[in-house]
mmCIF file with all atom_site columns, C-alpha atoms in Angstrom:
data_model
loop_
_atom_site.group_PDB
_atom_site.id
_atom_site.type_symbol
_atom_site.label_atom_id
_atom_site.label_alt_id
_atom_site.label_comp_id
_atom_site.label_asym_id
_atom_site.label_entity_id
_atom_site.label_seq_id
_atom_site.pdbx_PDB_ins_code
_atom_site.Cartn_x
_atom_site.Cartn_y
_atom_site.Cartn_z
_atom_site.occupancy
_atom_site.B_iso_or_equiv
_atom_site.pdbx_formal_charge
_atom_site.auth_seq_id
_atom_site.auth_comp_id
_atom_site.auth_asym_id
_atom_site.auth_atom_id
_atom_site.pdbx_PDB_model_num
ATOM 1   C CA . GLN K 1 1   ? -107.613 -81.243 -68.950 1.00 0.00 ? 1   GLN K CA 1
ATOM 2   C CA . VAL K 1 2   ? -109.206 -77.885 -69.465 1.00 0.00 ? 2   VAL K CA 1
ATOM 3   C CA . GLN K 1 3   ? -109.089 -75.590 -72.496 1.00 0.00 ? 3   GLN K CA 1
ATOM 4   C CA . LEU K 1 4   ? -107.658 -72.123 -71.823 1.00 0.00 ? 4   LEU K CA 1
ATOM 5   C CA . ILE K 1 5   ? -107.996 -68.941 -73.847 1.00 0.00 ? 5   ILE K CA 1
ATOM 6   C CA . GLU K 1 6   ? -106.075 -65.785 -72.928 1.00 0.00 ? 6   GLU K CA 1
ATOM 7   C CA . SER K 1 7   ? -107.067 -62.247 -73.823 1.00 0.00 ? 7   SER K CA 1
ATOM 8   C CA . GLY K 1 8   ? -106.224 -58.689 -72.861 1.00 0.00 ? 8   GLY K CA 1
ATOM 9   C CA . GLY K 1 9   ? -102.752 -58.339 -74.269 1.00 0.00 ? 9   GLY K CA 1
ATOM 10  C CA . GLY K 1 10  ? -101.661 -55.326 -76.270 1.00 0.00 ? 10  GLY K CA 1
ATOM 11  C CA . LEU K 1 11  ? -99.325  -52.371 -76.552 1.00 0.00 ? 11  LEU K CA 1
ATOM 12  C CA . VAL K 1 12  ? -98.891  -50.060 -73.578 1.00 0.00 ? 12  VAL K CA 1
ATOM 13  C CA . GLN K 1 13  ? -96.426  -47.375 -72.551 1.00 0.00 ? 13  GLN K CA 1
ATOM 14  C CA . ALA K 1 14  ? -94.048  -47.911 -69.668 1.00 0.00 ? 14  ALA K CA 1
ATOM 15  C CA . GLY K 1 15  ? -95.774  -47.193 -66.389 1.00 0.00 ? 15  GLY K CA 1
ATOM 16  C CA . GLY K 1 16  ? -99.144  -48.241 -67.752 1.00 0.00 ? 16  GLY K CA 1
ATOM 17  C CA . SER K 1 17  ? -101.438 -51.111 -66.846 1.00 0.00 ? 17  SER K CA 1
ATOM 18  C CA . LEU K 1 18  ? -103.055 -54.101 -68.517 1.00 0.00 ? 18  LEU K CA 1
ATOM 19  C CA . ARG K 1 19  ? -105.316 -56.840 -67.267 1.00 0.00 ? 19  ARG K CA 1
ATOM 20  C CA . LEU K 1 20  ? -105.009 -60.274 -68.808 1.00 0.00 ? 20  LEU K CA 1
ATOM 21  C CA . SER K 1 21  ? -107.847 -62.752 -68.637 1.00 0.00 ? 21  SER K CA 1
ATOM 22  C CA . CYS K 1 22  ? -107.768 -66.524 -68.990 1.00 0.00 ? 22  CYS K CA 1
ATOM 23  C CA . ALA K 1 23  ? -111.103 -68.170 -69.702 1.00 0.00 ? 23  ALA K CA 1
ATOM 24  C CA . ALA K 1 24  ? -111.338 -71.894 -69.037 1.00 0.00 ? 24  ALA K CA 1
ATOM 25  C CA . SER K 1 25  ? -113.740 -74.496 -70.308 1.00 0.00 ? 25  SER K CA 1
ATOM 26  C CA . GLY K 1 26  ? -115.068 -77.253 -68.128 1.00 0.00 ? 26  GLY K CA 1
ATOM 27  C CA . ARG K 1 27  ? -117.186 -77.364 -65.003 1.00 0.00 ? 27  ARG K CA 1
ATOM 28  C CA . THR K 1 28  ? -114.280 -78.543 -62.848 1.00 0.00 ? 28  THR K CA 1
ATOM 29  C CA . PHE K 1 29  ? -111.998 -75.538 -63.344 1.00 0.00 ? 29  PHE K CA 1
ATOM 30  C CA . GLY K 1 30  ? -112.593 -74.556 -59.747 1.00 0.00 ? 30  GLY K CA 1
ATOM 31  C CA . SER K 1 31  ? -110.552 -77.592 -58.727 1.00 0.00 ? 31  SER K CA 1
ATOM 32  C CA . TYR K 1 32  ? -107.516 -76.515 -60.775 1.00 0.00 ? 32  TYR K CA 1
ATOM 33  C CA . ALA K 1 33  ? -104.635 -74.358 -59.658 1.00 0.00 ? 33  ALA K CA 1
ATOM 34  C CA . ALA K 1 34  ? -103.619 -71.790 -62.275 1.00 0.00 ? 34  ALA K CA 1
ATOM 35  C CA . GLY K 1 35  ? -100.543 -69.879 -63.269 1.00 0.00 ? 35  GLY K CA 1
ATOM 36  C CA . TRP K 1 36  ? -99.198  -67.268 -65.634 1.00 0.00 ? 36  TRP K CA 1
ATOM 37  C CA . PHE K 1 37  ? -95.902  -67.665 -67.439 1.00 0.00 ? 37  PHE K CA 1
ATOM 38  C CA . ARG K 1 38  ? -94.198  -65.483 -70.043 1.00 0.00 ? 38  ARG K CA 1
ATOM 39  C CA . GLN K 1 39  ? -91.660  -65.860 -72.792 1.00 0.00 ? 39  GLN K CA 1
ATOM 40  C CA . ALA K 1 40  ? -89.708  -63.023 -74.342 1.00 0.00 ? 40  ALA K CA 1
ATOM 41  C CA . ILE K 1 41  ? -88.002  -63.380 -77.699 1.00 0.00 ? 41  ILE K CA 1
ATOM 42  C CA . GLY K 1 42  ? -84.813  -65.375 -77.382 1.00 0.00 ? 42  GLY K CA 1
ATOM 43  C CA . THR K 1 43  ? -85.460  -66.456 -73.808 1.00 0.00 ? 43  THR K CA 1
ATOM 44  C CA . GLU K 1 44  ? -86.980  -69.441 -72.073 1.00 0.00 ? 44  GLU K CA 1
ATOM 45  C CA . ARG K 1 45  ? -90.469  -69.347 -70.668 1.00 0.00 ? 45  ARG K CA 1
ATOM 46  C CA . GLU K 1 46  ? -90.485  -68.130 -67.076 1.00 0.00 ? 46  GLU K CA 1
ATOM 47  C CA . PHE K 1 47  ? -92.859  -68.185 -64.150 1.00 0.00 ? 47  PHE K CA 1
ATOM 48  C CA . VAL K 1 48  ? -94.832  -65.019 -63.388 1.00 0.00 ? 48  VAL K CA 1
ATOM 49  C CA . ALA K 1 49  ? -97.560  -65.867 -60.874 1.00 0.00 ? 49  ALA K CA 1
ATOM 50  C CA . ALA K 1 50  ? -99.673  -68.740 -59.588 1.00 0.00 ? 50  ALA K CA 1
ATOM 51  C CA . ILE K 1 51  ? -102.874 -69.125 -57.616 1.00 0.00 ? 51  ILE K CA 1
ATOM 52  C CA . SER K 1 52  ? -104.463 -72.011 -55.731 1.00 0.00 ? 52  SER K CA 1
ATOM 53  C CA . TRP K 1 53  ? -107.802 -73.493 -56.739 1.00 0.00 ? 53  TRP K CA 1
ATOM 54  C CA . SER K 1 54  ? -109.608 -71.477 -54.091 1.00 0.00 ? 54  SER K CA 1
ATOM 55  C CA . GLY K 1 55  ? -107.705 -68.254 -54.713 1.00 0.00 ? 55  GLY K CA 1
ATOM 56  C CA . GLY K 1 56  ? -106.558 -68.251 -51.116 1.00 0.00 ? 56  GLY K CA 1
ATOM 57  C CA . SER K 1 57  ? -102.875 -68.711 -51.899 1.00 0.00 ? 57  SER K CA 1
ATOM 58  C CA . THR K 1 58  ? -100.721 -66.946 -54.459 1.00 0.00 ? 58  THR K CA 1
ATOM 59  C CA . SER K 1 59  ? -97.097  -66.867 -55.522 1.00 0.00 ? 59  SER K CA 1
ATOM 60  C CA . TYR K 1 60  ? -95.145  -64.357 -57.609 1.00 0.00 ? 60  TYR K CA 1
ATOM 61  C CA . ALA K 1 61  ? -91.808  -64.085 -59.338 1.00 0.00 ? 61  ALA K CA 1
ATOM 62  C CA . ASP K 1 62  ? -89.581  -61.534 -57.637 1.00 0.00 ? 62  ASP K CA 1
ATOM 63  C CA . SER K 1 63  ? -89.503  -59.461 -60.815 1.00 0.00 ? 63  SER K CA 1
ATOM 64  C CA . VAL K 1 64  ? -93.244  -58.761 -60.669 1.00 0.00 ? 64  VAL K CA 1
ATOM 65  C CA . LYS K 1 65  ? -93.912  -58.718 -56.936 1.00 0.00 ? 65  LYS K CA 1
ATOM 66  C CA . GLY K 1 66  ? -95.740  -55.569 -55.904 1.00 0.00 ? 66  GLY K CA 1
ATOM 67  C CA . ARG K 1 67  ? -96.695  -54.754 -59.506 1.00 0.00 ? 67  ARG K CA 1
ATOM 68  C CA . PHE K 1 68  ? -98.736  -57.752 -60.688 1.00 0.00 ? 68  PHE K CA 1
ATOM 69  C CA . THR K 1 69  ? -101.744 -59.376 -59.024 1.00 0.00 ? 69  THR K CA 1
ATOM 70  C CA . ILE K 1 70  ? -103.204 -62.752 -59.889 1.00 0.00 ? 70  ILE K CA 1
ATOM 71  C CA . SER K 1 71  ? -106.826 -63.488 -59.021 1.00 0.00 ? 71  SER K CA 1
ATOM 72  C CA . ARG K 1 72  ? -109.635 -65.769 -60.105 1.00 0.00 ? 72  ARG K CA 1
ATOM 73  C CA . ASP K 1 73  ? -113.410 -65.918 -60.316 1.00 0.00 ? 73  ASP K CA 1
ATOM 74  C CA . ASN K 1 74  ? -114.424 -69.586 -60.289 1.00 0.00 ? 74  ASN K CA 1
ATOM 75  C CA . ALA K 1 75  ? -118.044 -68.708 -60.998 1.00 0.00 ? 75  ALA K CA 1
ATOM 76  C CA . LYS K 1 76  ? -116.832 -67.302 -64.317 1.00 0.00 ? 76  LYS K CA 1
ATOM 77  C CA . ASN K 1 77  ? -114.128 -69.924 -64.879 1.00 0.00 ? 77  ASN K CA 1
ATOM 78  C CA . THR K 1 78  ? -111.644 -67.099 -65.308 1.00 0.00 ? 78  THR K CA 1
ATOM 79  C CA . VAL K 1 79  ? -108.195 -66.226 -63.979 1.00 0.00 ? 79  VAL K CA 1
ATOM 80  C CA . TYR K 1 80  ? -106.830 -62.698 -64.193 1.00 0.00 ? 80  TYR K CA 1
ATOM 81  C CA . LEU K 1 81  ? -103.436 -61.055 -64.139 1.00 0.00 ? 81  LEU K CA 1
ATOM 82  C CA . GLN K 1 82  ? -103.535 -57.363 -63.291 1.00 0.00 ? 82  GLN K CA 1
ATOM 83  C CA . MET K 1 83  ? -100.275 -55.778 -64.407 1.00 0.00 ? 83  MET K CA 1
ATOM 84  C CA . ASN K 1 84  ? -99.399  -52.309 -63.143 1.00 0.00 ? 84  ASN K CA 1
ATOM 85  C CA . SER K 1 85  ? -96.291  -50.141 -63.477 1.00 0.00 ? 85  SER K CA 1
ATOM 86  C CA . LEU K 1 86  ? -95.316  -52.031 -66.577 1.00 0.00 ? 86  LEU K CA 1
ATOM 87  C CA . LYS K 1 87  ? -91.716  -51.933 -67.762 1.00 0.00 ? 87  LYS K CA 1
ATOM 88  C CA . PRO K 1 88  ? -90.219  -52.605 -71.206 1.00 0.00 ? 88  PRO K CA 1
ATOM 89  C CA . GLU K 1 89  ? -88.693  -55.786 -69.773 1.00 0.00 ? 89  GLU K CA 1
ATOM 90  C CA . ASP K 1 90  ? -92.223  -57.123 -69.173 1.00 0.00 ? 90  ASP K CA 1
ATOM 91  C CA . THR K 1 91  ? -92.622  -57.414 -72.950 1.00 0.00 ? 91  THR K CA 1
ATOM 92  C CA . ALA K 1 92  ? -93.366  -61.065 -73.752 1.00 0.00 ? 92  ALA K CA 1
ATOM 93  C CA . VAL K 1 93  ? -95.998  -63.560 -74.779 1.00 0.00 ? 93  VAL K CA 1
ATOM 94  C CA . TYR K 1 94  ? -97.987  -64.371 -71.657 1.00 0.00 ? 94  TYR K CA 1
ATOM 95  C CA . TYR K 1 95  ? -99.384  -67.870 -71.190 1.00 0.00 ? 95  TYR K CA 1
ATOM 96  C CA . CYS K 1 96  ? -102.056 -69.117 -68.849 1.00 0.00 ? 96  CYS K CA 1
ATOM 97  C CA . ALA K 1 97  ? -101.714 -72.630 -67.467 1.00 0.00 ? 97  ALA K CA 1
ATOM 98  C CA . ALA K 1 98  ? -103.719 -74.932 -65.201 1.00 0.00 ? 98  ALA K CA 1
ATOM 99  C CA . LYS K 1 99  ? -103.026 -78.035 -63.121 1.00 0.00 ? 99  LYS K CA 1
ATOM 100 C CA . ARG K 1 100 ? -104.863 -80.238 -60.711 1.00 0.00 ? 100 ARG K CA 1
ATOM 101 C CA . GLY K 1 101 ? -103.841 -80.162 -57.107 1.00 0.00 ? 101 GLY K CA 1
ATOM 102 C CA . TYR K 1 102 ? -101.557 -77.715 -55.365 1.00 0.00 ? 102 TYR K CA 1
ATOM 103 C CA . TYR K 1 103 ? -100.280 -74.678 -57.215 1.00 0.00 ? 103 TYR K CA 1
ATOM 104 C CA . SER K 1 104 ? -96.714  -74.567 -58.476 1.00 0.00 ? 104 SER K CA 1
ATOM 105 C CA . ASN K 1 105 ? -94.216  -72.210 -60.038 1.00 0.00 ? 105 ASN K CA 1
ATOM 106 C CA . SER K 1 106 ? -92.759  -74.883 -62.324 1.00 0.00 ? 106 SER K CA 1
ATOM 107 C CA . GLU K 1 107 ? -94.088  -75.071 -65.860 1.00 0.00 ? 107 GLU K CA 1
ATOM 108 C CA . ARG K 1 108 ? -93.384  -78.800 -65.924 1.00 0.00 ? 108 ARG K CA 1
ATOM 109 C CA . ASP K 1 109 ? -96.195  -79.306 -63.396 1.00 0.00 ? 109 ASP K CA 1
ATOM 110 C CA . PHE K 1 110 ? -98.854  -77.710 -65.605 1.00 0.00 ? 110 PHE K CA 1
ATOM 111 C CA . GLY K 1 111 ? -100.747 -79.888 -68.074 1.00 0.00 ? 111 GLY K CA 1
ATOM 112 C CA . SER K 1 112 ? -103.083 -77.378 -69.705 1.00 0.00 ? 112 SER K CA 1
ATOM 113 C CA . TRP K 1 113 ? -101.885 -74.316 -71.601 1.00 0.00 ? 113 TRP K CA 1
ATOM 114 C CA . GLY K 1 114 ? -103.418 -71.462 -73.531 1.00 0.00 ? 114 GLY K CA 1
ATOM 115 C CA . GLN K 1 115 ? -102.161 -70.164 -76.847 1.00 0.00 ? 115 GLN K CA 1
ATOM 116 C CA . GLY K 1 116 ? -100.631 -67.013 -75.351 1.00 0.00 ? 116 GLY K CA 1
ATOM 117 C CA . THR K 1 117 ? -101.263 -63.301 -75.653 1.00 0.00 ? 117 THR K CA 1
ATOM 118 C CA . GLN K 1 118 ? -98.669  -60.696 -76.603 1.00 0.00 ? 118 GLN K CA 1
ATOM 119 C CA . VAL K 1 119 ? -97.842  -57.873 -74.211 1.00 0.00 ? 119 VAL K CA 1
ATOM 120 C CA . THR K 1 120 ? -95.602  -55.112 -75.529 1.00 0.00 ? 120 THR K CA 1
ATOM 121 C CA . VAL K 1 121 ? -94.396  -52.280 -73.289 1.00 0.00 ? 121 VAL K CA 1
ATOM 122 C CA . SER K 1 122 ? -92.839  -49.310 -75.032 1.00 0.00 ? 122 SER K CA 1
ATOM 123 C CA . SER K 1 123 ? -90.313  -47.058 -73.361 1.00 0.00 ? 123 SER K CA 1
#
C-alpha cells in the first residue's frame, strides 16, 4: 500500500478553477493506477477520474468530461486533478485513491485512500 495526501481544495466561485494534488509515499507509486472520487453531503462516494500507472490511459465520469483533467508525474510521486468551469454541484470532499494493476472506476478496486480535501463552489 501507499500513503496518499491530498491538497489544493478550497472555496471558489462558479466558473473558476482549482488544481488538486495527491502526493504519494513509496518508491513504487509509479506502478500504481490512481483515481479521484468525491462525496457530497448526503450522497455516496462517486467516481470522478482515473489514470493508468504510466499516465497513458485515463477515464472520466460523464459529469466532469471536458472540464476536469487527471494527470500524474511519477518522478514526483504525484497525481493531479485540474478542475475547470467548476459548478456548485461539484462541491464535495475529493479523495485520491491508488491500486496496483489496471486502472478502474470502481472504488471497491482501490486499496489506498487519502484523507480527502474539501472543494466548495459558490454560485
